[in-house]
Short mmCIF file of the C-alpha atoms (twelve columns), coordinates in Angstrom:
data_MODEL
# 
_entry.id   MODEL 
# 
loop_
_atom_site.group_PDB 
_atom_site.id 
_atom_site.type_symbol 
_atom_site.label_atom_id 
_atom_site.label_alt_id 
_atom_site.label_comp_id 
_atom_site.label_asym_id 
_atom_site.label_seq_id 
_atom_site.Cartn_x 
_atom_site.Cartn_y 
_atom_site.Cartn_z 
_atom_site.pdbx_PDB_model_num 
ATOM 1   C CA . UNK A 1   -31.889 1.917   -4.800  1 
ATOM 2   C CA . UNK A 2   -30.994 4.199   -2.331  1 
ATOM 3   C CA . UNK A 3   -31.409 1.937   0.429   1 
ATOM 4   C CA . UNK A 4   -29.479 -0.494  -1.435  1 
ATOM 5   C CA . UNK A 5   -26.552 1.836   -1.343  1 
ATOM 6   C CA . UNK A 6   -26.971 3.237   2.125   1 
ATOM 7   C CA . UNK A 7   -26.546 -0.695  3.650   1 
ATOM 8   C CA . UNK A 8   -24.070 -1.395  0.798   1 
ATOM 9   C CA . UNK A 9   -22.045 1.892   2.856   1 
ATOM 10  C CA . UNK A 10  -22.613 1.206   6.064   1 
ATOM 11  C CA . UNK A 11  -21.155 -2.266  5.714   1 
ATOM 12  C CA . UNK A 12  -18.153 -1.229  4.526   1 
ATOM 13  C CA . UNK A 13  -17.804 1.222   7.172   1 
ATOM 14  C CA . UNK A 14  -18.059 -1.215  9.533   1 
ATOM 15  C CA . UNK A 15  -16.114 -3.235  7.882   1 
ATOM 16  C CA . UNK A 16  -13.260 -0.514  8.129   1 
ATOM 17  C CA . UNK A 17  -14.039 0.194   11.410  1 
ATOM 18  C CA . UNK A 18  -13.430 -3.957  12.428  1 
ATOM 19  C CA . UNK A 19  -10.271 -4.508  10.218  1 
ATOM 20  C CA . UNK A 20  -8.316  -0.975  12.099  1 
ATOM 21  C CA . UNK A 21  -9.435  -2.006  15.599  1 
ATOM 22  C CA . UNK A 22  -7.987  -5.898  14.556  1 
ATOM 23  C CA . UNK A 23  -5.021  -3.715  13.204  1 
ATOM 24  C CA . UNK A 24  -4.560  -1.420  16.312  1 
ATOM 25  C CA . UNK A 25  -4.578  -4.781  18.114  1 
ATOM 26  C CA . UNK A 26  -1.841  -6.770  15.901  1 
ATOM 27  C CA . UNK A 27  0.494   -4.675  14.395  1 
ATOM 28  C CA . UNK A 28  2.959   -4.152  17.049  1 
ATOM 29  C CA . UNK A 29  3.865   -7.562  17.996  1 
ATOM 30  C CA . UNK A 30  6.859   -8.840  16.556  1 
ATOM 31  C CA . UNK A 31  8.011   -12.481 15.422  1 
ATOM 32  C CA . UNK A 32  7.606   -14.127 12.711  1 
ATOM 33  C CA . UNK A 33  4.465   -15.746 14.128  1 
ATOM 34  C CA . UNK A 34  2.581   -12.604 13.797  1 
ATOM 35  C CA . UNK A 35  3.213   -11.906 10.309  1 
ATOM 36  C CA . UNK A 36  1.262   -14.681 9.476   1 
ATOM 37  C CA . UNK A 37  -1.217  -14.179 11.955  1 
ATOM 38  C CA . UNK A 38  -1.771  -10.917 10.538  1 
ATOM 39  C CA . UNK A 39  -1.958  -12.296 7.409   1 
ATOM 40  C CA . UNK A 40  -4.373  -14.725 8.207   1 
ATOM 41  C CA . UNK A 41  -6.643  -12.344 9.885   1 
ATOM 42  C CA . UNK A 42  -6.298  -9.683  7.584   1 
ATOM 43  C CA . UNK A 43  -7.719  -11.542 4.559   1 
ATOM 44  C CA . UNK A 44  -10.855 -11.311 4.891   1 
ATOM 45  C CA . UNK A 45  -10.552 -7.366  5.034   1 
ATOM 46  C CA . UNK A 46  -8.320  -7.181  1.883   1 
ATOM 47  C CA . UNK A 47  -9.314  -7.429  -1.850  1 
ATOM 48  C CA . UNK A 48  -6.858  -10.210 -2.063  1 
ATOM 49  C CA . UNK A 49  -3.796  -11.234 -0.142  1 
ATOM 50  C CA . UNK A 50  -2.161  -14.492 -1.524  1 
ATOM 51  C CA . UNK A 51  -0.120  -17.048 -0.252  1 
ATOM 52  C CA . UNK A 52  3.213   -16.397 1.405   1 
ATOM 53  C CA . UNK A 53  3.041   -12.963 2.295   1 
ATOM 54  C CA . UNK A 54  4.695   -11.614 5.321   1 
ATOM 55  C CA . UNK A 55  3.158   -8.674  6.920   1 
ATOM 56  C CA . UNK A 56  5.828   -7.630  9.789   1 
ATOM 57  C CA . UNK A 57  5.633   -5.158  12.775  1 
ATOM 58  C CA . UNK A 58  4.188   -1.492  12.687  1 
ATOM 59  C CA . UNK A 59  2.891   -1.734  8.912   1 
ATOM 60  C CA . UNK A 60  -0.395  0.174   8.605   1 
ATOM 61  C CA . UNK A 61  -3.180  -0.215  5.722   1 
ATOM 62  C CA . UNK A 62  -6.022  2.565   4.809   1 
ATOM 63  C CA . UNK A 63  -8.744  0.839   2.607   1 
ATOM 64  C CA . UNK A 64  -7.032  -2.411  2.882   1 
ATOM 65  C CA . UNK A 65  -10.730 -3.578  0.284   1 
ATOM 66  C CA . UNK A 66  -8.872  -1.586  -2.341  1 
ATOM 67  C CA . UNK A 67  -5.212  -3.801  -1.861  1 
ATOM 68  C CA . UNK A 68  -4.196  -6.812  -3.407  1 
ATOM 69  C CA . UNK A 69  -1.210  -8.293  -2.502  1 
ATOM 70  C CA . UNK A 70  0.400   -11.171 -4.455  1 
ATOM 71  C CA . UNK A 71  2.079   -14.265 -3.306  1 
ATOM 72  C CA . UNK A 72  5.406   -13.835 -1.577  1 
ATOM 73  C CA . UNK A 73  4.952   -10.565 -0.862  1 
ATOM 74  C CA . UNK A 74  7.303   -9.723  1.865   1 
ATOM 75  C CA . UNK A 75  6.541   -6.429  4.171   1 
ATOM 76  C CA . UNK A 76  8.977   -4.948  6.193   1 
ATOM 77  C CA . UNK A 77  8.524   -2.788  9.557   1 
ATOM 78  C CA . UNK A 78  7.128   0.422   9.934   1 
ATOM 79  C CA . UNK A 79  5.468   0.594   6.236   1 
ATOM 80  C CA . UNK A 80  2.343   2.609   5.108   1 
ATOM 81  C CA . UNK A 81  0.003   1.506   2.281   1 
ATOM 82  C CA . UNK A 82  -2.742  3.636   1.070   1 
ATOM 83  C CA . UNK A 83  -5.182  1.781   -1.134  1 
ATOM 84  C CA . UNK A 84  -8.252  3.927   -1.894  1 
ATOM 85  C CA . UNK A 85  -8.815  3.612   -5.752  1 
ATOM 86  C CA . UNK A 86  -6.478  0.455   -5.982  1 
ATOM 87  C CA . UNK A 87  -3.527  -0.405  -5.089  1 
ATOM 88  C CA . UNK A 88  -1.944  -3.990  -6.841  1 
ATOM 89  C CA . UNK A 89  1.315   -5.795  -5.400  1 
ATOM 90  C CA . UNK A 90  2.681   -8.335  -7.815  1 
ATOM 91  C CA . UNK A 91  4.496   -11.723 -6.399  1 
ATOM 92  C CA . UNK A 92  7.799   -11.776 -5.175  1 
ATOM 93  C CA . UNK A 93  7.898   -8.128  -4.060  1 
ATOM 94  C CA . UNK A 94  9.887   -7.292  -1.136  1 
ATOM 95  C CA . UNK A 95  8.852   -3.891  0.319   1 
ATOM 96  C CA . UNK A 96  12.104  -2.472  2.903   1 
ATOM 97  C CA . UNK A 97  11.026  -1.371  6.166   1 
ATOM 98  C CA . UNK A 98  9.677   2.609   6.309   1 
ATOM 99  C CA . UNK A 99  8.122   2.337   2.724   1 
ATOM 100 C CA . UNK A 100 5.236   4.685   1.801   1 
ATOM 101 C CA . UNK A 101 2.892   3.763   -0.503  1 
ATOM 102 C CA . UNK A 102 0.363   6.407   -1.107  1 
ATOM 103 C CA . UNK A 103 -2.456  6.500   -3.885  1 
ATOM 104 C CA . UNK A 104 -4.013  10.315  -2.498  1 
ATOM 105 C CA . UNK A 105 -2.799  13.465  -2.989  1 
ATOM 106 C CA . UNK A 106 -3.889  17.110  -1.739  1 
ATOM 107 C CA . UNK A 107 -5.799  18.819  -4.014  1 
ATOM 108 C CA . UNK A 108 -4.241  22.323  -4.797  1 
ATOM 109 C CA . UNK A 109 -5.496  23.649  -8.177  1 
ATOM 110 C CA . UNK A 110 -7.653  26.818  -6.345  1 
ATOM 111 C CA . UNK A 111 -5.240  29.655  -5.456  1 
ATOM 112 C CA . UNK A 112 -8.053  31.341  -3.357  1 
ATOM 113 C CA . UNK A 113 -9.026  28.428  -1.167  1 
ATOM 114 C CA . UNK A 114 -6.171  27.017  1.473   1 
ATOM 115 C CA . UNK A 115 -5.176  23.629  0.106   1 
ATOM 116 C CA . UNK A 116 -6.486  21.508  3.498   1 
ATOM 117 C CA . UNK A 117 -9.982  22.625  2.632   1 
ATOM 118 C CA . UNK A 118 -9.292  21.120  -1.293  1 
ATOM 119 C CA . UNK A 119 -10.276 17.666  -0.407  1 
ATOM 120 C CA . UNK A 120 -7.877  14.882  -1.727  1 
ATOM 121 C CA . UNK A 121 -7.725  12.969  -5.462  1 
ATOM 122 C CA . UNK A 122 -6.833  9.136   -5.304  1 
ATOM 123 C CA . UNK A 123 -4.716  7.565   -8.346  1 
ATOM 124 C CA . UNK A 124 -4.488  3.529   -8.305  1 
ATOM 125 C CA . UNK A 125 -0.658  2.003   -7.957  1 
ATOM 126 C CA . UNK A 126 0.570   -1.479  -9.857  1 
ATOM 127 C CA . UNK A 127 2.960   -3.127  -8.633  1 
ATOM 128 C CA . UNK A 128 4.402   -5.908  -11.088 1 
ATOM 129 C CA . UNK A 129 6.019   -9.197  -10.262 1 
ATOM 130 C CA . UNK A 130 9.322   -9.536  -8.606  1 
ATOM 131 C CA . UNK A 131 9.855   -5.757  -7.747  1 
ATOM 132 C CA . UNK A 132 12.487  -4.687  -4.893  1 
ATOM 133 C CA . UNK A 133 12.175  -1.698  -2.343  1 
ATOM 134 C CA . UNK A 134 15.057  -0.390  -0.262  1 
ATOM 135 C CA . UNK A 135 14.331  0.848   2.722   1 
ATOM 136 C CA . UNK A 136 12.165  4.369   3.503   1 
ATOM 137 C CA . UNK A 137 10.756  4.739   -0.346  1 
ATOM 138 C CA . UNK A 138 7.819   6.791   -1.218  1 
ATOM 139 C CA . UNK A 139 5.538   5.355   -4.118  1 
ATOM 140 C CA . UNK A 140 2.767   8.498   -5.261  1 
ATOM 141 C CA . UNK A 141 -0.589  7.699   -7.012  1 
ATOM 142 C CA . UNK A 142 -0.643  7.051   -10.426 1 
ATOM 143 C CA . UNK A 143 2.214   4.773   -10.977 1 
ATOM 144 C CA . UNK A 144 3.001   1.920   -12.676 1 
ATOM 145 C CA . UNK A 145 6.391   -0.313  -12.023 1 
ATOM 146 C CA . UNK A 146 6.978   -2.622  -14.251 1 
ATOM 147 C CA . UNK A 147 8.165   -6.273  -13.564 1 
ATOM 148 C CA . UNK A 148 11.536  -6.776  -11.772 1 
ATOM 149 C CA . UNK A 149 12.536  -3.379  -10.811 1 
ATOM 150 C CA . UNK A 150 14.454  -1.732  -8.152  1 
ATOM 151 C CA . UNK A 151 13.334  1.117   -5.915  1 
ATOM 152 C CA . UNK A 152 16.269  2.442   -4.024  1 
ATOM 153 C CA . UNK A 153 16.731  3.534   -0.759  1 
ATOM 154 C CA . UNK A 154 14.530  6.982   -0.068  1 
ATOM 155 C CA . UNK A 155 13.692  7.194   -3.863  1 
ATOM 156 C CA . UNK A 156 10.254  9.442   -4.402  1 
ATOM 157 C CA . UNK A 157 8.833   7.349   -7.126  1 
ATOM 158 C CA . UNK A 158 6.364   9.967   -8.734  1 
ATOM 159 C CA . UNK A 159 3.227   9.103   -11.207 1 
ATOM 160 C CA . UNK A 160 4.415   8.021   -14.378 1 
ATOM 161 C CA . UNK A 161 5.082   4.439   -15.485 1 
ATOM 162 C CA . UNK A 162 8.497   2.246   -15.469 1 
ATOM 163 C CA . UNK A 163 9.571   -0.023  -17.755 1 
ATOM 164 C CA . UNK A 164 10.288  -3.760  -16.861 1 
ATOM 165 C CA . UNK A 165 13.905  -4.255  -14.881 1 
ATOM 166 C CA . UNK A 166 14.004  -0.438  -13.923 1 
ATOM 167 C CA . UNK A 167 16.456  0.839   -11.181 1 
ATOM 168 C CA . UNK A 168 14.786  4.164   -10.018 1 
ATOM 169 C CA . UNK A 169 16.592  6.360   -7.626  1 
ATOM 170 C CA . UNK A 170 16.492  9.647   -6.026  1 
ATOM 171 C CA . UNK A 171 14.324  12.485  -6.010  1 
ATOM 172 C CA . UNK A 172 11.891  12.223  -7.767  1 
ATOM 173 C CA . UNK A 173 13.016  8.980   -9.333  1 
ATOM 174 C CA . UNK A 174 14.355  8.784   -12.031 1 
ATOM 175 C CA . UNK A 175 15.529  5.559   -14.170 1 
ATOM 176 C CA . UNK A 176 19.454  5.587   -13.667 1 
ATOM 177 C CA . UNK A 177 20.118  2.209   -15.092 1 
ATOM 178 C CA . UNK A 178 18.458  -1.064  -16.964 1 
ATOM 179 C CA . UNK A 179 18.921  -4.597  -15.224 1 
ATOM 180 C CA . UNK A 180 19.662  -6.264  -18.643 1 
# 
């Protein structure tokens, strides 16, 4: 059994290891050619990616076997997606360029020990269908956003879960109006 798992690790390691040097490789070449290049050479590294999805310049994935991305998913430039624990994109989501989405966290609970030596806590992120970032928003571990929301512009969505048509702004977000 514990040979089992020691392969079962080093294959994903290596697996890691392939997908960021094939990322260091693609993701600063514009065009729309090369989002779907990436896309098509990124699937075999991701949990799921379905059909559609744009992945544009300068977007970087950690633990891209803990991401699924939906159909239509459209990713703008310069994003960040953390996916250790899980990390689920609905369809139709359109994700504005500087976006952070983040499932760790600094641990901090021990007063006596400095926080970098703390280690870090992951917390999975959904992502329902039809959801809308603006540009430069931060999305922290342990959320849920329901179906057809907006995230504005540099909104720090924090753990917690949103209802279905949400607009969430500021910081932290906070739900400042319904769509319907």
């Amino acid at each position: 059994m514990k040979i089992l798992v020691g392969n079962i690790m080093r294959k994903i390691i290596l697996n890691y290891k392939i997908f960021y040097f094939l990322q260091s490789l693609l993701k600063y070449i514009p065009f729309r050619i090369f989002c779907k290049i990436r896309t098509i050479l990124y699937r075999p590294f991701f949990n799921k990616i379905g059909k559609g999805v744009l992945i544009w310049d300068n977007v970087i994935f950690k633990f891209p076997g803990d991401i699924s991305l939906g159909d239509n998913v459209q990713i703008a430039q310069q994003c960040l997606f953390v996916g250790k624990s899980g990390l689920e994109i609905g369809n139709d989501v359109m994700i504005g360029m500087g976006t952070k989405i983040i499932t760790s966290t600094h641990n901090h609970d021990s007063l006596e020990i400095p926080m970098y030596k703390q280690g870090l806590s992951f917390s999975p992120i959904i992502i329902e269908n039809d959801v809308w970032f603006g540009f430069n928003c931060v999305v922290l571990g342990g959320t849920k956003i329901g179906k057809g929301s907006i995230i504005a512009a540099n909104a720090v969505v924090i753990p917690n879960e949103y209802e279905s048509f949400s607009i969430i702004a500021g910081v932290p977000g906070k739900v400042v109006k319904k769509r319907i």
